[in-house]
PDB file of C-alpha atoms in Angstrom:
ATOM      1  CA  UNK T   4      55.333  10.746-208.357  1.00  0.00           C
ATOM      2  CA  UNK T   5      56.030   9.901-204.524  1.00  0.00           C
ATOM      3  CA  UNK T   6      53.537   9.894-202.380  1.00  0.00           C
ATOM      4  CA  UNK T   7      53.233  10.966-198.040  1.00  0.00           C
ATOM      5  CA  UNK T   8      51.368  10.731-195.588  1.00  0.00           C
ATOM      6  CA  UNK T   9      49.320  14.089-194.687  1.00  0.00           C
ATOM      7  CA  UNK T  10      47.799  13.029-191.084  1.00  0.00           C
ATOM      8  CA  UNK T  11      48.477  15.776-188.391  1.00  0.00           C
ATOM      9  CA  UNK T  12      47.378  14.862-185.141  1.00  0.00           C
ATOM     10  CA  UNK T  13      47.415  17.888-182.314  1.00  0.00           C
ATOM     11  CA  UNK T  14      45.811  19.566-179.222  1.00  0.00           C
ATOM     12  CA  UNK T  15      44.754  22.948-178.304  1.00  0.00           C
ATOM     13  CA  UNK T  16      42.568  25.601-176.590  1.00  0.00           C
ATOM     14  CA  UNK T  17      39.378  26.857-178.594  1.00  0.00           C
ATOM     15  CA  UNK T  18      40.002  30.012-178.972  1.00  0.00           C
ATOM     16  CA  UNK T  19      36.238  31.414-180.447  1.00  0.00           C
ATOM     17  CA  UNK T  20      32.916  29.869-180.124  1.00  0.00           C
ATOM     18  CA  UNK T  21      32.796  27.229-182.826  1.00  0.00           C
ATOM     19  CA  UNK T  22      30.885  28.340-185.694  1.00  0.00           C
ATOM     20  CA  UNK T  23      28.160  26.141-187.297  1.00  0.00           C
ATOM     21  CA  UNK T  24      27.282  26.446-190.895  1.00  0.00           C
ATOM     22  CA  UNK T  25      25.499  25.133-193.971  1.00  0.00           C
ATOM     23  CA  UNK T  26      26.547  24.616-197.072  1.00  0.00           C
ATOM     24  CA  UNK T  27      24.816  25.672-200.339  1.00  0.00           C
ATOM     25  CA  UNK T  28      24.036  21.500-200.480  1.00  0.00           C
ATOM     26  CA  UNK T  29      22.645  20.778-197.009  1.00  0.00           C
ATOM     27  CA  UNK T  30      25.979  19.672-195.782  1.00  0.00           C
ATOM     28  CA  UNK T  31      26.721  20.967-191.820  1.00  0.00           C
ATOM     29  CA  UNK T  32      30.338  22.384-190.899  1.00  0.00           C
ATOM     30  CA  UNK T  33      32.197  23.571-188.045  1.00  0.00           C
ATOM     31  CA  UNK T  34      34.697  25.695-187.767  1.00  0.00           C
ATOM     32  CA  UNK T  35      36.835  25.505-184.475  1.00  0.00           C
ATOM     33  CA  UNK T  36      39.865  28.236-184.487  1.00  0.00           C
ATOM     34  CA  UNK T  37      42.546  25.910-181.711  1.00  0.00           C
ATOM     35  CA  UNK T  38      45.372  27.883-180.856  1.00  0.00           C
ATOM     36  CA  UNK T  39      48.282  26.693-178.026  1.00  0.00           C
ATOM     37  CA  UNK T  40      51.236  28.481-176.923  1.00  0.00           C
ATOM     38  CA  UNK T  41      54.977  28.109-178.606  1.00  0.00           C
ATOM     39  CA  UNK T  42      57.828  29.026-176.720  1.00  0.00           C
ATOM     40  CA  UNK T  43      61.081  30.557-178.991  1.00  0.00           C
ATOM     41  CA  UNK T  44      63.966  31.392-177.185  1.00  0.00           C
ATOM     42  CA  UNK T  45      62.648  33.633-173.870  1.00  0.00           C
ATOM     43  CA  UNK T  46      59.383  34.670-175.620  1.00  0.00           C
ATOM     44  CA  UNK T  47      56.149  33.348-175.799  1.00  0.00           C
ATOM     45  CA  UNK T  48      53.514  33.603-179.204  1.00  0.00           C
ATOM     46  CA  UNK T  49      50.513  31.804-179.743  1.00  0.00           C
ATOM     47  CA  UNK T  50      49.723  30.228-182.957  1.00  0.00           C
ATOM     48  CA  UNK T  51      46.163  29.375-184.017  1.00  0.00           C
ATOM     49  CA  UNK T  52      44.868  26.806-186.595  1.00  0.00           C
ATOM     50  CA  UNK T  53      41.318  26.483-187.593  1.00  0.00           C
ATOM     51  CA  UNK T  54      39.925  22.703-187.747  1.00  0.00           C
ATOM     52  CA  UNK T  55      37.235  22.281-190.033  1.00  0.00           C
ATOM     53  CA  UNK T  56      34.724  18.976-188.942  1.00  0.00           C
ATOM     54  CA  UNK T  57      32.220  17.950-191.394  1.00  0.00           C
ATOM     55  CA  UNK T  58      28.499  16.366-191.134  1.00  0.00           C
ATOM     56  CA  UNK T  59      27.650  14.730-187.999  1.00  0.00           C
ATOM     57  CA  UNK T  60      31.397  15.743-186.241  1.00  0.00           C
ATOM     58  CA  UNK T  61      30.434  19.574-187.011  1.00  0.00           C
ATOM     59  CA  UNK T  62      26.835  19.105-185.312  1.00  0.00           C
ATOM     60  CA  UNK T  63      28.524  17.263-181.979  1.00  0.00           C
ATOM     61  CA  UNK T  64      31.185  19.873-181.955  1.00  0.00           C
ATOM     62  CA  UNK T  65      29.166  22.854-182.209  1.00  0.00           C
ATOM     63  CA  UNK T  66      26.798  21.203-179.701  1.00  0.00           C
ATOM     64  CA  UNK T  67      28.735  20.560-177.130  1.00  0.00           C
ATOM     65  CA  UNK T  68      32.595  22.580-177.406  1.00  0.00           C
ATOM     66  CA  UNK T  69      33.049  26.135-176.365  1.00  0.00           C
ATOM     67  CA  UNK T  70      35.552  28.468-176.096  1.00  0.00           C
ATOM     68  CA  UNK T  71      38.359  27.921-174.335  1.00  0.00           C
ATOM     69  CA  UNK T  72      37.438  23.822-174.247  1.00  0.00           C
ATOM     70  CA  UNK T  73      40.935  21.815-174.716  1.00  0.00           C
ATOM     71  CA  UNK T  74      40.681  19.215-177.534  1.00  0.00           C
ATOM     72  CA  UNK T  75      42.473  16.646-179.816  1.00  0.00           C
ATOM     73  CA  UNK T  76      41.938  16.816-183.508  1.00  0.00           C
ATOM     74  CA  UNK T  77      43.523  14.554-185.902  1.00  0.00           C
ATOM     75  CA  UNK T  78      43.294  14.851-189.996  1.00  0.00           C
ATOM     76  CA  UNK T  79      44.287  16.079-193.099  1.00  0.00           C
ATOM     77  CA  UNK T  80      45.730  19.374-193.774  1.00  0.00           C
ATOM     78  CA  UNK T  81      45.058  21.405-196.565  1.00  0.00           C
ATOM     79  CA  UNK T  82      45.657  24.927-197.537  1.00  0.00           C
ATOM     80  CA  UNK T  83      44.100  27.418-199.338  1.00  0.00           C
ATOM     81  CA  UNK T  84      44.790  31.151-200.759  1.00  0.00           C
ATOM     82  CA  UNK T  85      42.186  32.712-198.995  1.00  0.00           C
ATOM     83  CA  UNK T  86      41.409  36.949-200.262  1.00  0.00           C
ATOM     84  CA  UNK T  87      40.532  38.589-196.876  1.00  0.00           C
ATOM     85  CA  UNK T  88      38.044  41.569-196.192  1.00  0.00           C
ATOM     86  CA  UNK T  89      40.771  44.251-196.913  1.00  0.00           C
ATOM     87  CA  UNK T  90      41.443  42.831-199.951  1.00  0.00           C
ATOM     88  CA  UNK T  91      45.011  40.851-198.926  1.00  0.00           C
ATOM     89  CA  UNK T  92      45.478  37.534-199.773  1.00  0.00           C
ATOM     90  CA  UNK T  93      47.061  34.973-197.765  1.00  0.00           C
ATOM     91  CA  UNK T  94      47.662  31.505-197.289  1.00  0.00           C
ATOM     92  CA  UNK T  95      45.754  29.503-194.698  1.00  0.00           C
ATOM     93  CA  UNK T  96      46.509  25.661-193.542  1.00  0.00           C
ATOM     94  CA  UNK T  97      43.235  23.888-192.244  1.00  0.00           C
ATOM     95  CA  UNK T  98      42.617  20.670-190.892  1.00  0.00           C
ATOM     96  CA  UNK T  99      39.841  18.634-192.244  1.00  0.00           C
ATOM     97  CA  UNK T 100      39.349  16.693-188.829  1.00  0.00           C
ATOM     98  CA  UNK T 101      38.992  12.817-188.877  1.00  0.00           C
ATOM     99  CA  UNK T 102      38.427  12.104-185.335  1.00  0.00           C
ATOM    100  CA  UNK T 103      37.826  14.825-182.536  1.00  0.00           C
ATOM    101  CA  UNK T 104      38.678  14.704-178.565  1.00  0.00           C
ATOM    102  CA  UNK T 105      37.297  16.318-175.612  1.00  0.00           C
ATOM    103  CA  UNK T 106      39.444  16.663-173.280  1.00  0.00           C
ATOM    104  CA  UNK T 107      38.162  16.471-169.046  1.00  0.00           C
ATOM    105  CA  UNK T 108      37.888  20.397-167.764  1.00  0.00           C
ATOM    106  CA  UNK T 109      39.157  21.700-164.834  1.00  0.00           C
ATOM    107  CA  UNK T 110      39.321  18.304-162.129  1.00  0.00           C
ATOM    108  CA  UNK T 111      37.195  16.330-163.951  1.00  0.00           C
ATOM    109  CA  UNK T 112      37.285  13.004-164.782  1.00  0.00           C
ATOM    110  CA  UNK T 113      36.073  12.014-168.485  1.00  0.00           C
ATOM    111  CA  UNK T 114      34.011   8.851-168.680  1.00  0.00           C
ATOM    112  CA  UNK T 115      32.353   7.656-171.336  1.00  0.00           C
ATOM    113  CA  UNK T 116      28.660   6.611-171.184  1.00  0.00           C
ATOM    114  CA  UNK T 117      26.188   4.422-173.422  1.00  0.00           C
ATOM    115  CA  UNK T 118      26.686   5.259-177.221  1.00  0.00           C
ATOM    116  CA  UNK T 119      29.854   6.760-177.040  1.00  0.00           C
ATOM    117  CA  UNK T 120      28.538   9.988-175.586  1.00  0.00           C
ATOM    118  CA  UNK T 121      31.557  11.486-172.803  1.00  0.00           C
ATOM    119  CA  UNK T 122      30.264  12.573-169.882  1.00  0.00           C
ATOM    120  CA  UNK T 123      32.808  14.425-167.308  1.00  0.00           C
ATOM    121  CA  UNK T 124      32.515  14.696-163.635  1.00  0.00           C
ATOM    122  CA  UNK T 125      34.314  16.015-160.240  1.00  0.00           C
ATOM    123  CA  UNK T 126      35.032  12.585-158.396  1.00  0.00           C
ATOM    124  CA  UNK T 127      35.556  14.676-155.342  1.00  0.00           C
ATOM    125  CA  UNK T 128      31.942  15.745-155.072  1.00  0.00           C
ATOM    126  CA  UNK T 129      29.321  13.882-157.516  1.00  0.00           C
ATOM    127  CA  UNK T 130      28.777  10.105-158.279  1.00  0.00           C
ATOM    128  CA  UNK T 131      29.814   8.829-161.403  1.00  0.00           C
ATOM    129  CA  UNK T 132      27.429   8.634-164.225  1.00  0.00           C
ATOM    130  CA  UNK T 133      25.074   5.434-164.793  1.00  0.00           C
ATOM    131  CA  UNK T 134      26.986   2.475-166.863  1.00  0.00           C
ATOM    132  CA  UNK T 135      24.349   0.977-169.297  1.00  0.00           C
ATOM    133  CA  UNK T 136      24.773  -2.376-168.693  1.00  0.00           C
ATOM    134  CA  UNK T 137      22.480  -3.419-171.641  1.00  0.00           C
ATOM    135  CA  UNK T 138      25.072  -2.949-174.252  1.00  0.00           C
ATOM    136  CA  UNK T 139      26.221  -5.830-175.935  1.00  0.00           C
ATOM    137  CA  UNK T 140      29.948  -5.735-175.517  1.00  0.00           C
TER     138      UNK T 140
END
């Protein structure tokens, strides 16, 4: 049997308010539904893909993304015959996200402060954010 690699590594727009859950065994997930624009031929369509972050990812990501937030996700893929409310079934591709992205909004600048927490500013008009300078690296 030969085996791949299934790591998919991509950017888009949030296009929903991530939705936080619980499952049945305490276990917290976050849906975020990305979608970007493809260009075929002279028109334009959007395609969406929902990442799926687990545990402490899903709690940061439903903390502090919102719609319309551009991010990086990177992960696995996996796909799923899903039955929807009108009864159809279909096939959906998620990605089970690895490692997540935010992405500086508007003319910020992303910095990243203390325990890994990124903070953005406008350089034009506000100081940067404090640097700990009691870490140990």
């Amino acid at each position: 049997m030969a085996t791949g690699h299934n790591k998919w590594i991509l950017d888009g727009r949030i296009a929903y308010e991530p939705e936080l859950r619980t499952t049945p065994t305490g276990i917290q997930v976050c849906t975020l539904r990305l979608c970007w624009s493809k260009k075929v031929g002279n028109k334009e369509t959007s395609v969406f893909v929902n990442a799926v972050c687990w545990r402490a990812l899903a709690i940061t990501a439903a903390r502090y993304l919102h719609k319309g937030d551009l991010v990086g996700v990177s992960g696995e893929v996996s796909g799923a015959l899903k039955t929807k409310q009108d009864g159809r079934r279909e096939y959906v591709l998620e990605i089970n996200v690895d490692d997540l992205t935010f992405f500086p909004q508007g003319g910020k600048t992303q910095t990243s402060v203390g325990d890994g927490y990124v903070e953005a500013y406008d350089p034009g008009t506000e100081e940067p954010p404090p640097i700990d300078d009691t870490l140990p690296y």
